[in-house]
C-alpha atoms as a printed R data frame, in Angstrom:
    type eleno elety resid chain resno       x       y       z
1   ATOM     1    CA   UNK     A     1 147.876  97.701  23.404
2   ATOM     2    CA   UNK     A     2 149.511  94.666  25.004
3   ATOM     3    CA   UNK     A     3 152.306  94.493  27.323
4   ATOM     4    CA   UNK     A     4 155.437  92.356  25.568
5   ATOM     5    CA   UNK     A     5 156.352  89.290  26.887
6   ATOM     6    CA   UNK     A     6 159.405  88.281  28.312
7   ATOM     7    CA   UNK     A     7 162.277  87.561  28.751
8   ATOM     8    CA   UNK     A     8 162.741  84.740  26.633
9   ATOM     9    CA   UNK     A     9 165.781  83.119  24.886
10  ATOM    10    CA   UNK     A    10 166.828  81.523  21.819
11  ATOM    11    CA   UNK     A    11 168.295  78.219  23.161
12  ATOM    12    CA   UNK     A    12 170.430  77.589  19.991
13  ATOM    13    CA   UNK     A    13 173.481  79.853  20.582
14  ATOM    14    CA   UNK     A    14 174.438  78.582  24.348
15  ATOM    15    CA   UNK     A    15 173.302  74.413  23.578
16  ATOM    16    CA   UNK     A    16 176.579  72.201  23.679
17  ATOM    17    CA   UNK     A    17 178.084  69.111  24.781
18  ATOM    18    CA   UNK     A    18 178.832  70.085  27.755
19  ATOM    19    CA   UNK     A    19 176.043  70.280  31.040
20  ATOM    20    CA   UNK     A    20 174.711  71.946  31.995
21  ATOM    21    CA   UNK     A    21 173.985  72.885  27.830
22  ATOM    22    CA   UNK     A    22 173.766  69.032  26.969
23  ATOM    23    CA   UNK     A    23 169.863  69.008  27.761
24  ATOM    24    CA   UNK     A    24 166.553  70.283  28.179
25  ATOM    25    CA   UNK     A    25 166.565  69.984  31.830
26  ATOM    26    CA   UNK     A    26 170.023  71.620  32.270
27  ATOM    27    CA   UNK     A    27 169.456  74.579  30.152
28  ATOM    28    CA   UNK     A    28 166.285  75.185  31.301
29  ATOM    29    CA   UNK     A    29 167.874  75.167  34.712
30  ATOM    30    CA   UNK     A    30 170.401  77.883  33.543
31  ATOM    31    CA   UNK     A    31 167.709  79.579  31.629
32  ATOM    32    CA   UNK     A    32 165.993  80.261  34.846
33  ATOM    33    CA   UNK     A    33 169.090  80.971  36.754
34  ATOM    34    CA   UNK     A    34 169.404  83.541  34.229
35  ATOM    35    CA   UNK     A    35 166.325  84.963  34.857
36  ATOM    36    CA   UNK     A    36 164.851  84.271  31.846
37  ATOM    37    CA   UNK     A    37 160.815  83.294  31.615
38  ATOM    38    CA   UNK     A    38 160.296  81.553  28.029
39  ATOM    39    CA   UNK     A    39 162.665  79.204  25.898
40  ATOM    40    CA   UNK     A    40 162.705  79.224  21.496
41  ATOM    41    CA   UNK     A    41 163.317  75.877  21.018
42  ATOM    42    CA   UNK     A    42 165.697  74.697  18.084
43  ATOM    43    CA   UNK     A    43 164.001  72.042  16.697
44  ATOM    44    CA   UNK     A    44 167.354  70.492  15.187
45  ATOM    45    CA   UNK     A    45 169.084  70.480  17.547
46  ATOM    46    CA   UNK     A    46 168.518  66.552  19.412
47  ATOM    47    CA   UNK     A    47 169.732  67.381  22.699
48  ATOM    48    CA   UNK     A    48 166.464  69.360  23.077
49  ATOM    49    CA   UNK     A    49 163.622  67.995  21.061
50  ATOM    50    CA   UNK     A    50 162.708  65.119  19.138
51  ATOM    51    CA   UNK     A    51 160.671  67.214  16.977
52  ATOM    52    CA   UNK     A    52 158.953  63.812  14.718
53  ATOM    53    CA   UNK     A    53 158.361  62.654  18.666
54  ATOM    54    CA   UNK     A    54 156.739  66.059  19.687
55  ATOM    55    CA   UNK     A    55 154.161  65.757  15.915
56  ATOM    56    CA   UNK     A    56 153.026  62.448  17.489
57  ATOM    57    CA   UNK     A    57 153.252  62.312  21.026
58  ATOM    58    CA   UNK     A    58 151.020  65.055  22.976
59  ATOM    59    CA   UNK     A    59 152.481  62.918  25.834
60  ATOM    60    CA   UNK     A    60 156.379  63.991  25.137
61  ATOM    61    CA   UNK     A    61 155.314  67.243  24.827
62  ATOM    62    CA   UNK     A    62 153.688  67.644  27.857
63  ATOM    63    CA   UNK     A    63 156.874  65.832  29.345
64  ATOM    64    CA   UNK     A    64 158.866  68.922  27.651
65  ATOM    65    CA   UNK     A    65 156.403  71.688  28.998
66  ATOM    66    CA   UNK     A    66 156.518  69.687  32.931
67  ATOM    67    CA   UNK     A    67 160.431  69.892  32.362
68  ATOM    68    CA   UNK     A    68 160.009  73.311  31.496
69  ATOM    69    CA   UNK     A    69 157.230  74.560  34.234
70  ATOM    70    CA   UNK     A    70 159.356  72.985  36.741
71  ATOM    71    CA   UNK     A    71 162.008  76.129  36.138
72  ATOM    72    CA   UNK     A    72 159.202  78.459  35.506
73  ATOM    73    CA   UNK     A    73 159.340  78.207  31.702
74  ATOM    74    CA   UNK     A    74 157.463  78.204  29.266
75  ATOM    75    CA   UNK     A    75 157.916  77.813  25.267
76  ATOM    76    CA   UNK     A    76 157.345  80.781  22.990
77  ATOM    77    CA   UNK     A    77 157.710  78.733  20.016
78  ATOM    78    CA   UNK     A    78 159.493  76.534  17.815
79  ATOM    79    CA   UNK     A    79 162.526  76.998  15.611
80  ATOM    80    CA   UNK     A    80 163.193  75.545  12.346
81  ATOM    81    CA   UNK     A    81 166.153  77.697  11.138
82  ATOM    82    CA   UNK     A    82 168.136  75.198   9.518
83  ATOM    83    CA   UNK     A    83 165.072  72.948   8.061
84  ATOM    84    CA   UNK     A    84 163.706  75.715   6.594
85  ATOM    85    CA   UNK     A    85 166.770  76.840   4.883
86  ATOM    86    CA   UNK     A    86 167.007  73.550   2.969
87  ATOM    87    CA   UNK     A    87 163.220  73.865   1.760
88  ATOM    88    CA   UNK     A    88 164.739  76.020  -0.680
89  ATOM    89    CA   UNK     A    89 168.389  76.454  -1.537
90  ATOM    90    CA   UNK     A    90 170.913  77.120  -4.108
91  ATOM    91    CA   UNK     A    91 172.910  74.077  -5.380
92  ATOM    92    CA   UNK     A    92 176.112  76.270  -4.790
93  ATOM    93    CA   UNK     A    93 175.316  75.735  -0.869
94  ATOM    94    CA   UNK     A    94 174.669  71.903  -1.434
95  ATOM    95    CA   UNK     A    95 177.868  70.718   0.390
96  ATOM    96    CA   UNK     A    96 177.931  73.761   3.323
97  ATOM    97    CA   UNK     A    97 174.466  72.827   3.942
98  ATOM    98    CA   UNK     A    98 174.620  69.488   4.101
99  ATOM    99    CA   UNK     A    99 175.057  69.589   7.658
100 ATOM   100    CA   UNK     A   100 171.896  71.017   8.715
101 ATOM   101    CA   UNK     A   101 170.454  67.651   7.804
102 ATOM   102    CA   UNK     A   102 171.379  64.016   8.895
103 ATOM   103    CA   UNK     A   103 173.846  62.266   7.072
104 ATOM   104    CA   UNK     A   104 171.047  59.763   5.449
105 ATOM   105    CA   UNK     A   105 170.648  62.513   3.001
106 ATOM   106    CA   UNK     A   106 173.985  64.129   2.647
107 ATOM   107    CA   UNK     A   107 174.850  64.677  -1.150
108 ATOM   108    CA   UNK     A   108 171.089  64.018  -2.327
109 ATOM   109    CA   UNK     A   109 169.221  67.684  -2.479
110 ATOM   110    CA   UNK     A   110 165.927  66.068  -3.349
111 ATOM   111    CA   UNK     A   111 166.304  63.557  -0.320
112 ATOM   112    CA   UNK     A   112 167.364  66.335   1.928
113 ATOM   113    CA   UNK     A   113 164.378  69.263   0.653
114 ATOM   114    CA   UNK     A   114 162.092  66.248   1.328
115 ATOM   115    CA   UNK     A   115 163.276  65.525   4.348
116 ATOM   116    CA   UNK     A   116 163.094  69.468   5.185
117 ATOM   117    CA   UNK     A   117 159.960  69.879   4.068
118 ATOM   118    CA   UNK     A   118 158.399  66.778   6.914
119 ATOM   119    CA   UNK     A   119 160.081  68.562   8.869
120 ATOM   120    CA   UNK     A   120 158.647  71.999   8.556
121 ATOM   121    CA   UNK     A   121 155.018  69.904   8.689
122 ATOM   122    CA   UNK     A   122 156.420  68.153  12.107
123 ATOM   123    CA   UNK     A   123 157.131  71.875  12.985
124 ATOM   124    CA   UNK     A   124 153.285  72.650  12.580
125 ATOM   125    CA   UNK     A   125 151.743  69.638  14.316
126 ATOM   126    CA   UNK     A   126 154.130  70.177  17.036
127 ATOM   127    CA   UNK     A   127 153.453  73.942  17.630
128 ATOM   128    CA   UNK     A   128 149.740  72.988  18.055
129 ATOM   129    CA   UNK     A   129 150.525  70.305  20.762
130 ATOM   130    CA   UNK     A   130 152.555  72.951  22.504
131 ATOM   131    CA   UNK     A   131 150.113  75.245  22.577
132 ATOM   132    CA   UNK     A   132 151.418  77.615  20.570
133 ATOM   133    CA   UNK     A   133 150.430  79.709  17.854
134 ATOM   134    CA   UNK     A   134 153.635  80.980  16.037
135 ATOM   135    CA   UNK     A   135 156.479  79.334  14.422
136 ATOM   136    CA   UNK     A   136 160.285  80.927  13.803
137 ATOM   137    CA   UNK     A   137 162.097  79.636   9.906
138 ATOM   138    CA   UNK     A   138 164.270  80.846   7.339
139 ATOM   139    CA   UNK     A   139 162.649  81.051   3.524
140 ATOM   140    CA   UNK     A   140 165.646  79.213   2.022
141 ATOM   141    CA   UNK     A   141 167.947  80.791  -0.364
142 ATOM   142    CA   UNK     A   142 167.295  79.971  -4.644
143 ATOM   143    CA   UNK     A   143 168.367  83.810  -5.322
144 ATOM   144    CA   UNK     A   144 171.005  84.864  -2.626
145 ATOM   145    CA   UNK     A   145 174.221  84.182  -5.016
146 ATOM   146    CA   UNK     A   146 172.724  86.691  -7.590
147 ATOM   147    CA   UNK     A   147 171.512  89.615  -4.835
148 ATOM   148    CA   UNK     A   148 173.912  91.682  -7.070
149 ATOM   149    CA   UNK     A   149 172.883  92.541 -10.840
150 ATOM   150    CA   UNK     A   150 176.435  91.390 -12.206
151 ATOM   151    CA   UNK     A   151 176.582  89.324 -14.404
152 ATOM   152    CA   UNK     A   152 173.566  91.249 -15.831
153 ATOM   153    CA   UNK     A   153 170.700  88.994 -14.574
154 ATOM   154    CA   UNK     A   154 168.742  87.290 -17.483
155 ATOM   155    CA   UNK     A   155 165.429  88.085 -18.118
156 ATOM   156    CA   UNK     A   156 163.076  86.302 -15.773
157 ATOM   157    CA   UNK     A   157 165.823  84.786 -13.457
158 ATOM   158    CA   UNK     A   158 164.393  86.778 -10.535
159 ATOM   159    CA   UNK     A   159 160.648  85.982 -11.128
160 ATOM   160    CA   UNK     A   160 161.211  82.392 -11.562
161 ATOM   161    CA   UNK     A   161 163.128  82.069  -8.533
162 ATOM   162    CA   UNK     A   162 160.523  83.638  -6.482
163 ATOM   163    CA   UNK     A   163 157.856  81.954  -8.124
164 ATOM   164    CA   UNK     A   164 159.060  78.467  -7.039
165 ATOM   165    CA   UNK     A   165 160.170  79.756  -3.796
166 ATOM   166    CA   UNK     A   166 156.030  80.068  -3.045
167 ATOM   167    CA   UNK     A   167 155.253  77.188  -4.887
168 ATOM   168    CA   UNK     A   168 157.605  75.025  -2.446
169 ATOM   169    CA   UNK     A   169 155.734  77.341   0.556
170 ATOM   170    CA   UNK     A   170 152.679  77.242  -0.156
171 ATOM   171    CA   UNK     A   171 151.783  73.649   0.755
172 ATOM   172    CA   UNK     A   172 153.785  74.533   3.842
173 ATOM   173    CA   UNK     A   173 152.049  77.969   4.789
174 ATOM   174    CA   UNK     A   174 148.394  75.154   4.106
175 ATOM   175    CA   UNK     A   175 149.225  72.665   6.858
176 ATOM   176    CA   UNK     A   176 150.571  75.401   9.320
177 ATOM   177    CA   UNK     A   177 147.092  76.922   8.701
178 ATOM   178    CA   UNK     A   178 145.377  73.798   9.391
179 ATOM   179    CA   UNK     A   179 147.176  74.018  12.727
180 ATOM   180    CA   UNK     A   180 146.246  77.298  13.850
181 ATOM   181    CA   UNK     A   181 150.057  78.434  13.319
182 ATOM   182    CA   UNK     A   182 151.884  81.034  11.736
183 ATOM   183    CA   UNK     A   183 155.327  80.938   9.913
184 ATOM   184    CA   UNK     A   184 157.248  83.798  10.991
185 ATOM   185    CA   UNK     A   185 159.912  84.446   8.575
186 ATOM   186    CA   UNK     A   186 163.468  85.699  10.308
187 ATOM   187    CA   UNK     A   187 164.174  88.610   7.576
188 ATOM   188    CA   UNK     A   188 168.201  87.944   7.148
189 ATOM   189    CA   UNK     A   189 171.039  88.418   4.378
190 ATOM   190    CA   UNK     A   190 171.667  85.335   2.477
191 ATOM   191    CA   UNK     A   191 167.864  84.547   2.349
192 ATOM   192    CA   UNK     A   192 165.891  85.302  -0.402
193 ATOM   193    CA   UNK     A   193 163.275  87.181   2.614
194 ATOM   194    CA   UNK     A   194 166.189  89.498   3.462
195 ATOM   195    CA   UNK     A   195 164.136  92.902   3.422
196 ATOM   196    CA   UNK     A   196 160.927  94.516   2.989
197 ATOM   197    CA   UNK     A   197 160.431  94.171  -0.713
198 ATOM   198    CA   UNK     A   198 161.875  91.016  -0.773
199 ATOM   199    CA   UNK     A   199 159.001  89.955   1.505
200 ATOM   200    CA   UNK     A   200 156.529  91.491  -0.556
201 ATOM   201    CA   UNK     A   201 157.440  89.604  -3.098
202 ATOM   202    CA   UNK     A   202 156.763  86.485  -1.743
203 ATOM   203    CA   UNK     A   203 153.937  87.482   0.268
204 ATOM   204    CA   UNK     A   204 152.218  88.653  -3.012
205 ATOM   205    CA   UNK     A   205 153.007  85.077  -4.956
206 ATOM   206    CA   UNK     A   206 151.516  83.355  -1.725
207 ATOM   207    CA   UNK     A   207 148.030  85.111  -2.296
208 ATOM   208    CA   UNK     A   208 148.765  87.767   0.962
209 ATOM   209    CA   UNK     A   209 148.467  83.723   2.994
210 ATOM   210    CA   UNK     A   210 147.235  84.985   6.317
211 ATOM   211    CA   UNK     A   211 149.928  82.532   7.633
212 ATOM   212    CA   UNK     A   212 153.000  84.167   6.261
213 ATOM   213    CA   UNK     A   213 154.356  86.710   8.848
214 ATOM   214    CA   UNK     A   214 157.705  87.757   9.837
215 ATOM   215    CA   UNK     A   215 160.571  87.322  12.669
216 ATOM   216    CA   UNK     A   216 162.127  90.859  13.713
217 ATOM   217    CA   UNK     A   217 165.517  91.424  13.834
218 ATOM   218    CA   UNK     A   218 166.934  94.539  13.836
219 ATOM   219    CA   UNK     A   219 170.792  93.762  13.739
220 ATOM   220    CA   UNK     A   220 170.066  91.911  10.584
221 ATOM   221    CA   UNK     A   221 168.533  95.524   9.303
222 ATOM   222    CA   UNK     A   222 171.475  97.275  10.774
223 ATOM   223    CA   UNK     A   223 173.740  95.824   8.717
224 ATOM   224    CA   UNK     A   224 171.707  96.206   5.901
225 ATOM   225    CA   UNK     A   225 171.221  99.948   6.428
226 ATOM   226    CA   UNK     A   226 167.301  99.185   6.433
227 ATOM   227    CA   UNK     A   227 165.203 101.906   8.459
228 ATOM   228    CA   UNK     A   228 164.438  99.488  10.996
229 ATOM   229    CA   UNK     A   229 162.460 101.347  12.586
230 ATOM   230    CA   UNK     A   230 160.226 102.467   9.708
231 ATOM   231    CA   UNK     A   231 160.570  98.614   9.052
232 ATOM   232    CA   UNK     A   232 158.169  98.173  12.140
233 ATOM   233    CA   UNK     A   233 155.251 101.056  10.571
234 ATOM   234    CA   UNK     A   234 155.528  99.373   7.420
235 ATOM   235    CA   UNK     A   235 154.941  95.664   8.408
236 ATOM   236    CA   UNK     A   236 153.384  96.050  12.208
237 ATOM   237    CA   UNK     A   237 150.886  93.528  11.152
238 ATOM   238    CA   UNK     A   238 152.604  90.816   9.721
239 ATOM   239    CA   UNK     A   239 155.610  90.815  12.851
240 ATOM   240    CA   UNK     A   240 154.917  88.168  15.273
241 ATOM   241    CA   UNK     A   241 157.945  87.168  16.865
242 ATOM   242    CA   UNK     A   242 161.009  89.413  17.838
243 ATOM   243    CA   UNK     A   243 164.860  88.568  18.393
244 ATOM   244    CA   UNK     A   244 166.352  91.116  20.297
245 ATOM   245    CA   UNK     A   245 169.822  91.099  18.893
246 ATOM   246    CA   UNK     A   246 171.939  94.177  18.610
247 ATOM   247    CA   UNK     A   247 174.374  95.034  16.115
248 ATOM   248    CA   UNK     A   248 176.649  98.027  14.709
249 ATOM   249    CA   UNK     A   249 177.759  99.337  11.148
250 ATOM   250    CA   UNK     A   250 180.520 101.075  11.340
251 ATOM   251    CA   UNK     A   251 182.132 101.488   7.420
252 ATOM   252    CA   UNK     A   252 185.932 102.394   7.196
253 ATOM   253    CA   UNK     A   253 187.731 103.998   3.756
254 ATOM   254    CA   UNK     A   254 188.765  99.901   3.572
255 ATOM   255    CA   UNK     A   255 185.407  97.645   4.189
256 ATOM   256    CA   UNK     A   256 181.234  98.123   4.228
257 ATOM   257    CA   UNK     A   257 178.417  96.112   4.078
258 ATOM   258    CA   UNK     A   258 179.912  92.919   2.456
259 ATOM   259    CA   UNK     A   259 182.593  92.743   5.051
260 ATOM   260    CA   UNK     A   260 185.433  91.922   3.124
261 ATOM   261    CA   UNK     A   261 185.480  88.118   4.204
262 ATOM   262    CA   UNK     A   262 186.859  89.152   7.461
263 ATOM   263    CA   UNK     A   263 186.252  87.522  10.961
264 ATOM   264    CA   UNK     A   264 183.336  89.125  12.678
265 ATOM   265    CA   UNK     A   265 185.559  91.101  15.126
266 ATOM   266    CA   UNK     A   266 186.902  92.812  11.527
267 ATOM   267    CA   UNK     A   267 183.787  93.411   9.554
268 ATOM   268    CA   UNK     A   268 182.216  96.967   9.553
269 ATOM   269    CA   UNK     A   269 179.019  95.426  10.492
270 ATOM   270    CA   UNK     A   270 178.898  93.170  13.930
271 ATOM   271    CA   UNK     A   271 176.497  91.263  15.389
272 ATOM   272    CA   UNK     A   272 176.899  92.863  19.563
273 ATOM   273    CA   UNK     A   273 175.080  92.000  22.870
274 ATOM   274    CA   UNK     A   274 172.026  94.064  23.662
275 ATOM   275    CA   UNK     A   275 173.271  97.323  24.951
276 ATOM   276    CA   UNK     A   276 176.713  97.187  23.206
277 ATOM   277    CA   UNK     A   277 175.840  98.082  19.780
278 ATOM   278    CA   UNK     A   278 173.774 100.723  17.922
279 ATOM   279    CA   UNK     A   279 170.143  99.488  17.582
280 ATOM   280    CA   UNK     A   280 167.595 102.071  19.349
281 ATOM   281    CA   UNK     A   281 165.241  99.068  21.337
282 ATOM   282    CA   UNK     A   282 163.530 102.087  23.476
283 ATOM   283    CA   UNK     A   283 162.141 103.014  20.445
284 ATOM   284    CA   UNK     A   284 161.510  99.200  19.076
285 ATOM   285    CA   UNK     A   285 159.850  98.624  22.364
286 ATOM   286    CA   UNK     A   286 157.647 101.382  22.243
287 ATOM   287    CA   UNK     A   287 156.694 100.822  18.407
288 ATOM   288    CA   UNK     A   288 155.849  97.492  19.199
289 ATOM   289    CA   UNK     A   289 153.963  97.911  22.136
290 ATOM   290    CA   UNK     A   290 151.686 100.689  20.335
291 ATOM   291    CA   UNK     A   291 151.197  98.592  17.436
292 ATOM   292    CA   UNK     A   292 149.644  95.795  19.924
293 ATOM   293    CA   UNK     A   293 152.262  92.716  19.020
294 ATOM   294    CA   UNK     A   294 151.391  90.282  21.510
295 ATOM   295    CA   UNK     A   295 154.712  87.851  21.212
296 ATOM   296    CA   UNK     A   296 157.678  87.734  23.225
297 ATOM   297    CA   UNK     A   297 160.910  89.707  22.891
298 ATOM   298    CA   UNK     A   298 163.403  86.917  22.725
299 ATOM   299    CA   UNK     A   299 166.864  87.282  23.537
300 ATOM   300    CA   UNK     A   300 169.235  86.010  20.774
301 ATOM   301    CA   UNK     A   301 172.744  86.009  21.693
302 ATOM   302    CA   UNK     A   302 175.360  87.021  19.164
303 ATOM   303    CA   UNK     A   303 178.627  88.910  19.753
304 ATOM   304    CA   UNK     A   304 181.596  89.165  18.128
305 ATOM   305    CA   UNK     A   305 183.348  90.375  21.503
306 ATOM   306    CA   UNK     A   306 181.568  89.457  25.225
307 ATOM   307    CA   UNK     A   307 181.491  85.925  26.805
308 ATOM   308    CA   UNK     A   308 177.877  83.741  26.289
309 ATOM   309    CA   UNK     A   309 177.199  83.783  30.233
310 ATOM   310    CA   UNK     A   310 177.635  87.403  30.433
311 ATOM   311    CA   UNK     A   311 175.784  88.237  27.392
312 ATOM   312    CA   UNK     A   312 172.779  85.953  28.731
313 ATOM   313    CA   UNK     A   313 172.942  87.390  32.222
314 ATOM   314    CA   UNK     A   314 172.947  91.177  30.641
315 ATOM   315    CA   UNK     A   315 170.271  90.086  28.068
316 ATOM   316    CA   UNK     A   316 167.536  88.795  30.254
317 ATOM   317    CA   UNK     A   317 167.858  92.418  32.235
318 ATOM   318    CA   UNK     A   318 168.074  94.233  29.500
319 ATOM   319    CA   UNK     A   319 164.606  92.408  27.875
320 ATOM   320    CA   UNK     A   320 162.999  93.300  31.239
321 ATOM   321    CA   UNK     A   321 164.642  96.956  31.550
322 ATOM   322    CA   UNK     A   322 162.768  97.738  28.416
323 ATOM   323    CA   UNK     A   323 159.592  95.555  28.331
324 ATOM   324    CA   UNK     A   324 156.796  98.589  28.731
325 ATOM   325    CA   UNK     A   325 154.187  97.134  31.135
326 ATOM   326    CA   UNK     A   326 150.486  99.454  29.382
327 ATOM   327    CA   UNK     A   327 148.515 101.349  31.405
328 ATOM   328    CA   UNK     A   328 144.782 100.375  32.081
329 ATOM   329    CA   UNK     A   329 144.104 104.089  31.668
330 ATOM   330    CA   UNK     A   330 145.297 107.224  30.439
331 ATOM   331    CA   UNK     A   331 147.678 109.331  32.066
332 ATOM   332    CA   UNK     A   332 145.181 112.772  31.782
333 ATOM   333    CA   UNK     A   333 142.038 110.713  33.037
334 ATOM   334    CA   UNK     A   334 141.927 113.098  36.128
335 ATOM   335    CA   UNK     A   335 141.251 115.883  33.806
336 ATOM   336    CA   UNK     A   336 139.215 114.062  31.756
337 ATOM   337    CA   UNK     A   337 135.076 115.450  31.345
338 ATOM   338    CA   UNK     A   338 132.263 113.477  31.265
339 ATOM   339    CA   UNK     A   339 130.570 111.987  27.679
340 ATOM   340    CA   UNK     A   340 127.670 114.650  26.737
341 ATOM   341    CA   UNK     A   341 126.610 114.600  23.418
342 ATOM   342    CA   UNK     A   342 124.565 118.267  24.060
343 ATOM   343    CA   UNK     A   343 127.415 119.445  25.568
344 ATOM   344    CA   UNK     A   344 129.738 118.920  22.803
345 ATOM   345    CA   UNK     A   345 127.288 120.355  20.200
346 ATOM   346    CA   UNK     A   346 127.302 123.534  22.660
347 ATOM   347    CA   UNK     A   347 131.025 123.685  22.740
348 ATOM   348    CA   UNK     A   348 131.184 123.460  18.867
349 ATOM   349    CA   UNK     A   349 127.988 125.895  18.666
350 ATOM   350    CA   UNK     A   350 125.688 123.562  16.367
């Protein structure tokens, strides 16, 4: 078993225009303050990272990590949320999507999947310089506006999507290999990787590619009514990083799972601060820990109802209120008897 590292946090929610969110250097300052001991980076987001600078430069990067150490930080890994979702995605999201990516490339999908897809390979090279050996994306969405079998699907529709969702991956899932870094999948509705057989899917067209792993998220199972629990014995081995996110589902006589295109605050299912909603992370934390995952629990802020500073504050206490530090031995050791192979034959009377 390992111990869980932690806390860290997902710099994306809480970087703005304003300082001290405006910069590396101030939010790692307010990461600290915080309490927090690792940072996700968001590698789209240029008031952080220039990731095509951090591919090249082992120089920047060490820059980053002295900016960083200087706080007591460290990176748990890279973040290519929005990249990756343009790797693969429906032409109904061309002009919603369109901002993920710089305006060079706004209204041309093969200009912007190409530039997505450097990218992702900047992504690699720059997890290797960092020093780290996993990497957070989205799979991209070919499927999502036909998750429902009405209009009857045509025969085919959902193979073919999946099979050119791998066939865009694969070459992606190669050079993170050649890096010594895994893709880590965040499992989430609107996604074509939004649950466990989705995955499978995917993970069987890829050849079972030792690279292709999963980010957990329970809120995004919450609100999917997914065991997520369960989730963890099912897919222990392919779950290297973790969001600790809470959520709750709470269906009325009016609204359910597809939230009736209400406001967060309205839906039945809402995204809550760690603590606030209905997601079990005792358990989590002790499933993870006895399945050995090595990563860090990473606080990702999203609430439909508390502030950002307190949510942060509460998160990094929570993280470190349930991180399970193993034992080096077991608790009935003083009981324990000695190894005797005679003995034990005695005992069973052979």
């Amino acid at each position: 078993m390992r111990t869980i590292k932690g806390p860290g946090v997902f710099l994306a929610q809480f970087a703005g225009d304003e300082a001290p969110f405006n910069s590396l250097k101030g939010l790692a300052g307010w990461a600290a303050d915080k309490g927090f001991k690792g940072v996700q980076i968001p590698t789209w987001d240029s008031r952080v990272i220039d990731l095509e600078r951090a591919a090249d430069s082992q120089d920047y990067v060490d820059e980053i990590k002295g900016t960083l150490d200087a706080h007591g930080l460290v990176v748990t890994d890279l973040a290519s949320h929005l990249q990756g979702q343009l790797v693969a995605l429906h032409p109904s999201f061309n002009l919603p999507a369109d901002s993920f990516a710089p305006a060079r490339v706004h209204r041309d999908p093969k200009a912007r999947q190409e530039w997505a897809v450097n990218q992702l390979l900047c992504a690699a090279k720059a997890s290797r310089r960092f020093g780290v050996d996993r990497h957070t994306t989205f799979s991209g969405t070919l499927l999502w506006p036909y998750f429902y079998p009405y209009p009857q699907w045509p025969d085919g529709l959902i193979s073919d999507g999946f099979d050119e969702l791998a066939r865009r991956w694969r070459p992606i899932l190669d050079a993170f290999d050649q890096e010594g870094v895994d893709v880590c999948y965040e499992i989430h509705p609107t996604e074509d990787l939004h649950d466990g057989l989705t995955f499978e899917m995917f993970l069987e067209r890829v050849d079972n590619h030792a690279r292709c792993n999963i980010m957990y998220d329970p809120s995004h199972l919450v609100l999917q009514s997914i065991d997520y629990l369960a989730y963890i014995d099912h897919y222990h081995q392919r779950i290297k990083t973790f969001h600790v996110k809470d959520a709750e589902f709470r269906p009325t006589g009016k609204t359910g799972a597809y939230g009736g295109y209400q406001p967060w605050v309205n839906r039945a299912g809402r995204f809550r601060s760690p603590g606030d909603g209905q997601v079990d992370f005792g358990a989590i934390f002790s499933k993870l820990t006895g399945y050995g995952f090595d990563g860090w629990a990473v606080l990702e802020w999203e609430c439909c109802l508390k502030n950002s500073e307190d949510g942060a504050a509460e998160g990094a206490r929570f993280i470190r209120d349930h991180i399970i530090k193993v034992s080096d031995r077991a608790f009935d050791d003083f009981v324990k008897s000695g190894a005797d192979r005679s003995v034990n034959k005695e005992i069973l009377g052979i």
